[in-house]
XYZ file of C-alpha atoms in Angstrom:
226
model
C -10.301 24.187 15.217
C -6.705 24.875 16.244
C -3.922 23.926 13.850
C -2.265 22.195 16.796
C -5.181 19.765 16.849
C -4.716 18.815 13.169
C -2.358 16.018 12.125
C -2.047 14.498 8.664
C -0.718 10.995 8.042
C 0.086 10.204 4.419
C -0.070 6.470 3.775
C 2.147 5.989 0.744
C 2.349 2.951 -1.476
C 5.927 2.121 -2.485
C 7.281 2.584 -6.016
C 7.639 0.033 -8.789
C 9.533 -3.148 -7.909
C 12.023 -5.047 -10.080
C 10.040 -8.251 -10.676
C 10.597 -9.502 -14.241
C 9.162 -12.957 -13.520
C 5.793 -11.689 -12.280
C 6.106 -13.368 -8.885
C 3.624 -12.600 -6.143
C 6.371 -11.509 -3.766
C 4.189 -10.544 -0.798
C 6.301 -10.515 2.358
C 9.305 -12.201 0.753
C 12.621 -10.396 1.189
C 14.910 -9.470 -1.671
C 12.495 -7.471 -3.837
C 13.890 -3.995 -4.420
C 12.687 -0.929 -6.300
C 13.352 -0.826 -10.015
C 15.081 2.176 -11.543
C 11.639 3.560 -12.347
C 10.528 2.876 -8.775
C 13.416 4.949 -7.453
C 12.374 7.802 -9.720
C 8.863 7.538 -8.282
C 10.235 7.739 -4.738
C 12.322 10.788 -5.613
C 9.326 12.441 -7.266
C 7.189 12.061 -4.155
C 10.057 13.304 -1.980
C 10.172 16.443 -4.147
C 6.387 16.781 -3.956
C 6.469 16.655 -0.150
C 9.610 18.774 0.309
C 7.663 21.864 1.351
C 5.296 20.048 3.687
C 5.517 20.012 7.475
C 6.733 16.408 7.669
C 8.152 15.540 11.102
C 7.974 11.730 11.043
C 8.680 9.151 8.324
C 8.083 5.445 8.905
C 7.952 2.402 6.629
C 7.132 -1.276 6.403
C 10.229 -3.413 7.026
C 10.232 -4.745 3.446
C 13.005 -3.420 1.196
C 10.738 -1.775 -1.362
C 9.016 0.281 1.336
C 12.268 1.239 3.054
C 13.786 2.335 -0.265
C 10.712 4.402 -1.095
C 10.726 6.156 2.267
C 14.458 6.913 2.365
C 14.502 9.989 0.066
C 11.486 11.451 1.874
C 13.159 11.102 5.259
C 16.382 12.507 3.813
C 14.650 15.550 2.353
C 13.391 16.485 5.828
C 16.516 15.532 7.759
C 14.685 12.762 9.596
C 15.697 9.309 10.723
C 13.587 6.638 9.032
C 11.523 4.590 11.478
C 10.184 1.073 10.872
C 6.789 -0.293 11.878
C 6.084 -4.012 11.362
C 2.350 -3.257 11.274
C 2.734 -1.538 7.888
C 3.866 -4.785 6.233
C 2.189 -6.349 3.194
C -0.762 -8.683 3.779
C 0.104 -12.361 4.148
C -0.910 -14.511 1.162
C -0.709 -18.277 0.580
C 0.240 -17.663 -3.054
C 3.540 -15.925 -2.232
C 6.320 -17.107 -4.514
C 3.950 -18.175 -7.277
C 3.432 -16.478 -10.626
C 0.218 -14.700 -11.463
C -0.526 -13.740 -15.024
C -3.475 -13.244 -17.329
C -4.559 -16.739 -18.364
C -1.710 -18.534 -16.600
C -0.112 -19.019 -13.206
C -1.382 -20.288 -9.887
C -5.118 -19.874 -10.435
C -5.148 -22.585 -13.118
C -3.938 -25.249 -10.673
C -6.781 -27.246 -9.019
C -4.696 -27.710 -5.873
C -4.993 -23.983 -5.206
C -8.742 -23.735 -5.619
C -9.371 -24.595 -1.950
C -7.894 -21.218 -1.058
C -10.432 -19.358 -3.188
C -13.608 -20.413 -1.370
C -14.247 -17.264 0.681
C -13.517 -13.843 -0.833
C -15.114 -12.096 2.155
C -12.472 -13.110 4.726
C -10.425 -13.767 2.417
C -9.575 -17.483 2.458
C -6.238 -17.018 0.633
C -4.567 -14.699 3.098
C -4.598 -12.405 6.091
C -8.170 -11.583 7.143
C -9.289 -8.092 6.236
C -10.281 -7.304 9.817
C -6.790 -8.193 11.047
C -5.361 -5.801 8.470
C -7.691 -3.066 9.719
C -6.589 -3.569 13.325
C -2.854 -3.390 12.640
C -3.087 -0.589 10.094
C -5.262 1.563 12.367
C -2.701 1.012 15.120
C 0.126 2.029 12.764
C -1.823 5.119 11.706
C -2.363 6.030 15.325
C 1.320 5.629 16.132
C 2.330 7.831 13.194
C -0.253 10.426 14.217
C 1.065 10.483 17.776
C 4.655 10.854 16.536
C 3.716 13.884 14.414
C 1.064 15.641 16.530
C 0.170 18.982 14.972
C 2.308 18.238 11.905
C 2.440 15.620 9.131
C 3.790 12.092 8.855
C 4.525 9.755 5.961
C 4.040 6.016 6.409
C 5.086 3.805 3.490
C 3.127 0.587 3.141
C 1.557 -1.648 0.491
C -1.496 -1.526 -1.735
C -3.865 -3.962 -0.051
C -3.391 -2.837 3.570
C -3.689 0.804 2.498
C -6.882 0.140 0.549
C -8.404 -1.907 3.363
C -7.809 0.706 6.059
C -9.096 3.442 3.741
C -12.220 1.371 3.042
C -12.742 0.947 6.779
C -12.285 4.667 7.449
C -14.733 5.534 4.667
C -17.203 2.892 5.878
C -17.117 0.739 2.768
C -17.247 -3.045 2.711
C -13.813 -4.617 2.966
C -14.190 -7.285 0.278
C -13.740 -5.805 -3.176
C -12.537 -6.190 -6.770
C -8.715 -5.779 -6.617
C -8.729 -4.193 -10.083
C -10.694 -1.240 -8.728
C -8.433 -0.242 -5.846
C -7.567 3.459 -5.975
C -4.020 3.017 -4.758
C -1.530 3.192 -7.590
C 2.249 2.984 -7.227
C 3.788 5.839 -5.179
C 0.346 7.265 -4.401
C -0.593 9.091 -1.198
C -3.725 8.246 0.780
C -3.843 11.081 3.299
C -5.710 10.820 6.613
C -6.447 14.100 8.382
C -6.999 13.825 12.121
C -8.641 16.323 14.455
C -7.097 15.233 17.738
C -7.529 11.424 17.552
C -10.432 11.351 15.097
C -10.141 10.912 11.328
C -12.087 13.788 9.773
C -11.184 13.339 6.109
C -9.341 11.078 3.684
C -7.668 12.402 0.537
C -5.900 10.731 -2.354
C -3.234 11.950 -4.778
C -0.757 10.554 -7.307
C 2.350 12.782 -7.425
C 4.160 10.326 -9.716
C 1.220 9.402 -11.937
C 3.044 10.274 -15.162
C 5.727 7.713 -14.278
C 3.292 4.852 -13.662
C 2.816 2.452 -16.609
C -0.759 2.764 -17.871
C -1.604 -0.906 -17.235
C -0.815 -0.439 -13.523
C -3.145 2.510 -12.957
C -6.337 1.943 -10.958
C -9.029 0.308 -13.054
C -6.717 -0.628 -15.923
C -7.377 -3.960 -17.605
C -4.618 -6.563 -17.150
C -2.486 -7.089 -20.237
C -0.842 -10.413 -20.984
C 2.929 -10.190 -21.123
C 3.165 -6.914 -19.213
C 5.247 -6.680 -16.049
C 3.138 -6.462 -12.917
C 3.578 -5.156 -9.391
C 2.452 -8.287 -7.578
C 2.402 -8.399 -3.801
C 2.629 -4.641 -3.844
Protein backbone atom coordinates (compact mmCIF):
# COMPACT_ATOMS: atom_id res chain seq x y z
CA UNK A 1 0.00 0.00 0.00
CA UNK A 2 1.67 3.21 -1.18
CA UNK A 3 1.72 6.19 1.17
CA UNK A 4 0.40 8.23 -1.75
CA UNK A 5 -2.79 6.18 -1.59
CA UNK A 6 -3.35 6.97 2.11
CA UNK A 7 -5.27 10.07 3.20
CA UNK A 8 -6.44 10.88 6.72
CA UNK A 9 -9.35 13.21 7.46
CA UNK A 10 -9.67 14.27 11.08
CA UNK A 11 -13.24 15.25 11.90
CA UNK A 12 -12.87 17.56 14.88
CA UNK A 13 -15.59 18.70 17.23
CA UNK A 14 -15.27 22.38 18.16
CA UNK A 15 -14.23 23.60 21.62
CA UNK A 16 -16.41 24.75 24.49
CA UNK A 17 -18.93 27.49 23.70
CA UNK A 18 -19.88 30.47 25.87
CA UNK A 19 -23.49 29.54 26.68
CA UNK A 20 -24.33 30.51 30.28
CA UNK A 21 -28.09 30.16 29.77
CA UNK A 22 -27.94 26.54 28.58
CA UNK A 23 -29.63 27.28 25.26
CA UNK A 24 -29.79 24.63 22.57
CA UNK A 25 -28.06 26.89 20.05
CA UNK A 26 -27.95 24.46 17.12
CA UNK A 27 -27.47 26.42 13.90
CA UNK A 28 -28.10 29.81 15.48
CA UNK A 29 -25.41 32.43 14.85
CA UNK A 30 -23.70 34.39 17.58
CA UNK A 31 -22.39 31.53 19.73
CA UNK A 32 -18.63 31.84 20.11
CA UNK A 33 -15.96 29.81 21.88
CA UNK A 34 -15.47 30.48 25.57
CA UNK A 35 -12.01 31.26 26.89
CA UNK A 36 -11.67 27.58 27.75
CA UNK A 37 -12.84 26.66 24.25
CA UNK A 38 -10.08 28.77 22.74
CA UNK A 39 -7.55 26.97 24.90
CA UNK A 40 -8.92 23.67 23.60
CA UNK A 41 -8.51 24.86 20.00
CA UNK A 42 -4.94 25.96 20.67
CA UNK A 43 -4.16 22.63 22.34
CA UNK A 44 -5.33 20.65 19.32
CA UNK A 45 -3.41 22.98 17.00
CA UNK A 46 -0.26 22.19 19.01
CA UNK A 47 -1.07 18.48 18.93
CA UNK A 48 -1.37 18.52 15.14
CA UNK A 49 1.55 20.88 14.47
CA UNK A 50 3.86 18.09 13.36
CA UNK A 51 1.30 16.33 11.19
CA UNK A 52 1.13 16.48 7.40
CA UNK A 53 -1.96 18.71 7.33
CA UNK A 54 -2.55 20.26 3.90
CA UNK A 55 -6.23 21.23 4.14
CA UNK A 56 -8.33 22.72 6.95
CA UNK A 57 -12.07 23.24 6.56
CA UNK A 58 -14.89 24.07 8.98
CA UNK A 59 -18.63 24.38 9.40
CA UNK A 60 -19.78 27.96 8.78
CA UNK A 61 -20.86 28.43 12.41
CA UNK A 62 -18.65 30.72 14.50
CA UNK A 63 -17.62 28.11 17.06
CA UNK A 64 -16.31 25.81 14.33
CA UNK A 65 -14.53 28.59 12.46
CA UNK A 66 -12.85 29.78 15.67
CA UNK A 67 -11.75 26.24 16.50
CA UNK A 68 -10.25 25.67 13.07
CA UNK A 69 -8.43 29.01 12.81
CA UNK A 70 -5.36 28.17 14.96
CA UNK A 71 -4.96 24.83 13.19
CA UNK A 72 -4.98 26.47 9.77
CA UNK A 73 -2.60 29.15 11.04
CA UNK A 74 -0.14 26.62 12.41
CA UNK A 75 0.19 25.07 8.94
CA UNK A 76 0.11 28.31 6.96
CA UNK A 77 -3.18 27.35 5.31
CA UNK A 78 -6.23 29.33 4.31
CA UNK A 79 -9.31 28.14 6.20
CA UNK A 80 -12.01 26.74 3.92
CA UNK A 81 -15.73 26.52 4.73
CA UNK A 82 -18.09 23.66 3.90
CA UNK A 83 -21.82 24.11 4.61
CA UNK A 84 -22.20 20.32 4.79
CA UNK A 85 -20.26 20.24 8.08
CA UNK A 86 -22.93 22.31 9.84
CA UNK A 87 -24.76 21.23 13.00
CA UNK A 88 -27.89 19.10 12.63
CA UNK A 89 -31.16 21.02 12.40
CA UNK A 90 -33.35 20.75 15.51
CA UNK A 91 -36.85 22.07 16.26
CA UNK A 92 -35.79 22.86 19.83
CA UNK A 93 -33.19 25.47 18.82
CA UNK A 94 -33.37 28.52 21.06
CA UNK A 95 -34.94 26.63 23.95
CA UNK A 96 -33.30 25.69 27.23
CA UNK A 97 -32.51 22.10 28.09
CA UNK A 98 -31.63 21.17 31.63
CA UNK A 99 -31.90 18.25 34.00
CA UNK A 100 -35.50 18.28 35.23
CA UNK A 101 -36.46 21.50 33.46
CA UNK A 102 -36.63 23.11 30.04
CA UNK A 103 -38.40 22.21 26.83
CA UNK A 104 -39.08 18.53 27.48
CA UNK A 105 -41.53 19.36 30.29
CA UNK A 106 -43.85 21.27 27.93
CA UNK A 107 -46.68 19.12 26.46
CA UNK A 108 -46.68 21.19 23.28
CA UNK A 109 -43.25 19.78 22.45
CA UNK A 110 -44.10 16.14 22.97
CA UNK A 111 -45.31 15.73 19.37
CA UNK A 112 -41.70 16.12 18.27
CA UNK A 113 -40.56 13.18 20.40
CA UNK A 114 -42.61 10.43 18.74
CA UNK A 115 -39.91 8.85 16.56
CA UNK A 116 -36.35 8.55 17.89
CA UNK A 117 -35.32 6.45 14.88
CA UNK A 118 -35.64 9.23 12.28
CA UNK A 119 -35.53 11.42 14.54
CA UNK A 120 -38.82 13.34 14.65
CA UNK A 121 -37.29 16.42 16.34
CA UNK A 122 -34.72 17.28 13.71
CA UNK A 123 -32.70 16.51 10.62
CA UNK A 124 -33.04 12.84 9.65
CA UNK A 125 -29.99 10.74 10.43
CA UNK A 126 -29.73 9.50 6.85
CA UNK A 127 -29.61 13.07 5.55
CA UNK A 128 -26.76 13.77 7.96
CA UNK A 129 -24.91 10.71 6.67
CA UNK A 130 -25.26 11.85 3.05
CA UNK A 131 -23.94 15.37 3.60
CA UNK A 132 -21.21 14.36 6.02
CA UNK A 133 -19.92 11.60 3.73
CA UNK A 134 -19.84 14.16 0.92
CA UNK A 135 -17.90 16.60 3.13
CA UNK A 136 -15.48 13.84 4.11
CA UNK A 137 -14.96 12.98 0.47
CA UNK A 138 -14.30 16.60 -0.44
CA UNK A 139 -11.74 16.97 2.36
CA UNK A 140 -10.09 13.71 1.30
CA UNK A 141 -9.83 14.89 -2.30
CA UNK A 142 -8.35 18.22 -1.19
CA UNK A 143 -5.62 16.46 0.81
CA UNK A 144 -4.85 13.37 -1.29
CA UNK A 145 -1.84 11.55 0.14
CA UNK A 146 -1.75 13.87 3.16
CA UNK A 147 -4.06 14.82 6.05
CA UNK A 148 -7.01 17.17 6.44
CA UNK A 149 -8.86 18.62 9.42
CA UNK A 150 -12.59 19.26 9.16
CA UNK A 151 -14.23 20.97 12.14
CA UNK A 152 -17.86 20.06 12.70
CA UNK A 153 -20.32 19.28 15.51
CA UNK A 154 -20.99 16.37 17.82
CA UNK A 155 -24.10 14.80 16.33
CA UNK A 156 -23.09 14.86 12.65
CA UNK A 157 -19.64 13.50 13.56
CA UNK A 158 -21.12 10.69 15.65
CA UNK A 159 -23.68 9.80 12.98
CA UNK A 160 -21.15 9.54 10.15
CA UNK A 161 -18.80 7.54 12.38
CA UNK A 162 -21.66 5.18 13.28
CA UNK A 163 -22.43 4.75 9.58
CA UNK A 164 -18.78 4.06 8.73
CA UNK A 165 -18.53 1.52 11.54
CA UNK A 166 -21.85 -0.08 10.54
CA UNK A 167 -23.70 0.70 13.74
CA UNK A 168 -27.35 1.71 13.98
CA UNK A 169 -27.84 5.45 13.68
CA UNK A 170 -30.35 5.93 16.50
CA UNK A 171 -28.62 5.98 19.87
CA UNK A 172 -28.44 7.31 23.43
CA UNK A 173 -26.92 10.83 23.13
CA UNK A 174 -25.22 10.41 26.52
CA UNK A 175 -23.06 7.63 25.10
CA UNK A 176 -21.60 9.44 22.10
CA UNK A 177 -17.80 9.16 22.03
CA UNK A 178 -17.24 12.66 20.72
CA UNK A 179 -16.18 15.03 23.45
CA UNK A 180 -15.28 18.70 22.97
CA UNK A 181 -12.21 19.28 20.75
CA UNK A 182 -11.91 15.56 20.02
CA UNK A 183 -10.63 14.06 16.77
CA UNK A 184 -12.47 11.28 14.93
CA UNK A 185 -9.94 10.28 12.29
CA UNK A 186 -10.92 8.52 9.06
CA UNK A 187 -8.10 6.81 7.16
CA UNK A 188 -8.73 6.29 3.46
CA UNK A 189 -6.96 3.94 1.07
CA UNK A 190 -7.72 5.68 -2.21
CA UNK A 191 -11.47 6.41 -1.83
CA UNK A 192 -12.27 3.70 0.72
CA UNK A 193 -12.40 4.18 4.49
CA UNK A 194 -10.15 1.49 5.98
CA UNK A 195 -10.11 2.55 9.63
CA UNK A 196 -11.59 5.03 12.09
CA UNK A 197 -9.66 6.29 15.12
CA UNK A 198 -10.57 8.52 18.02
CA UNK A 199 -8.49 10.75 20.30
CA UNK A 200 -8.95 13.57 22.80
CA UNK A 201 -5.90 15.88 22.71
CA UNK A 202 -7.58 18.38 25.06
CA UNK A 203 -9.21 15.89 27.41
CA UNK A 204 -7.66 17.43 30.53
CA UNK A 205 -9.36 20.73 29.68
CA UNK A 206 -12.84 19.25 29.28
CA UNK A 207 -15.11 19.56 32.35
CA UNK A 208 -15.80 16.08 33.71
CA UNK A 209 -19.59 16.36 33.27
CA UNK A 210 -19.11 16.91 29.52
CA UNK A 211 -17.02 13.79 28.90
CA UNK A 212 -18.62 10.88 27.03
CA UNK A 213 -20.86 8.84 29.29
CA UNK A 214 -20.91 11.37 32.12
CA UNK A 215 -24.19 11.76 33.98
CA UNK A 216 -25.88 15.17 33.55
CA UNK A 217 -25.58 17.41 36.59
CA UNK A 218 -28.22 19.99 37.43
CA UNK A 219 -26.89 23.52 37.44
CA UNK A 220 -23.80 22.73 35.37
CA UNK A 221 -23.13 24.60 32.13
CA UNK A 222 -23.71 22.46 29.06
CA UNK A 223 -22.53 22.43 25.47
CA UNK A 224 -25.95 22.26 23.84
CA UNK A 225 -26.27 22.17 20.08
CA UNK A 226 -22.62 21.27 19.94
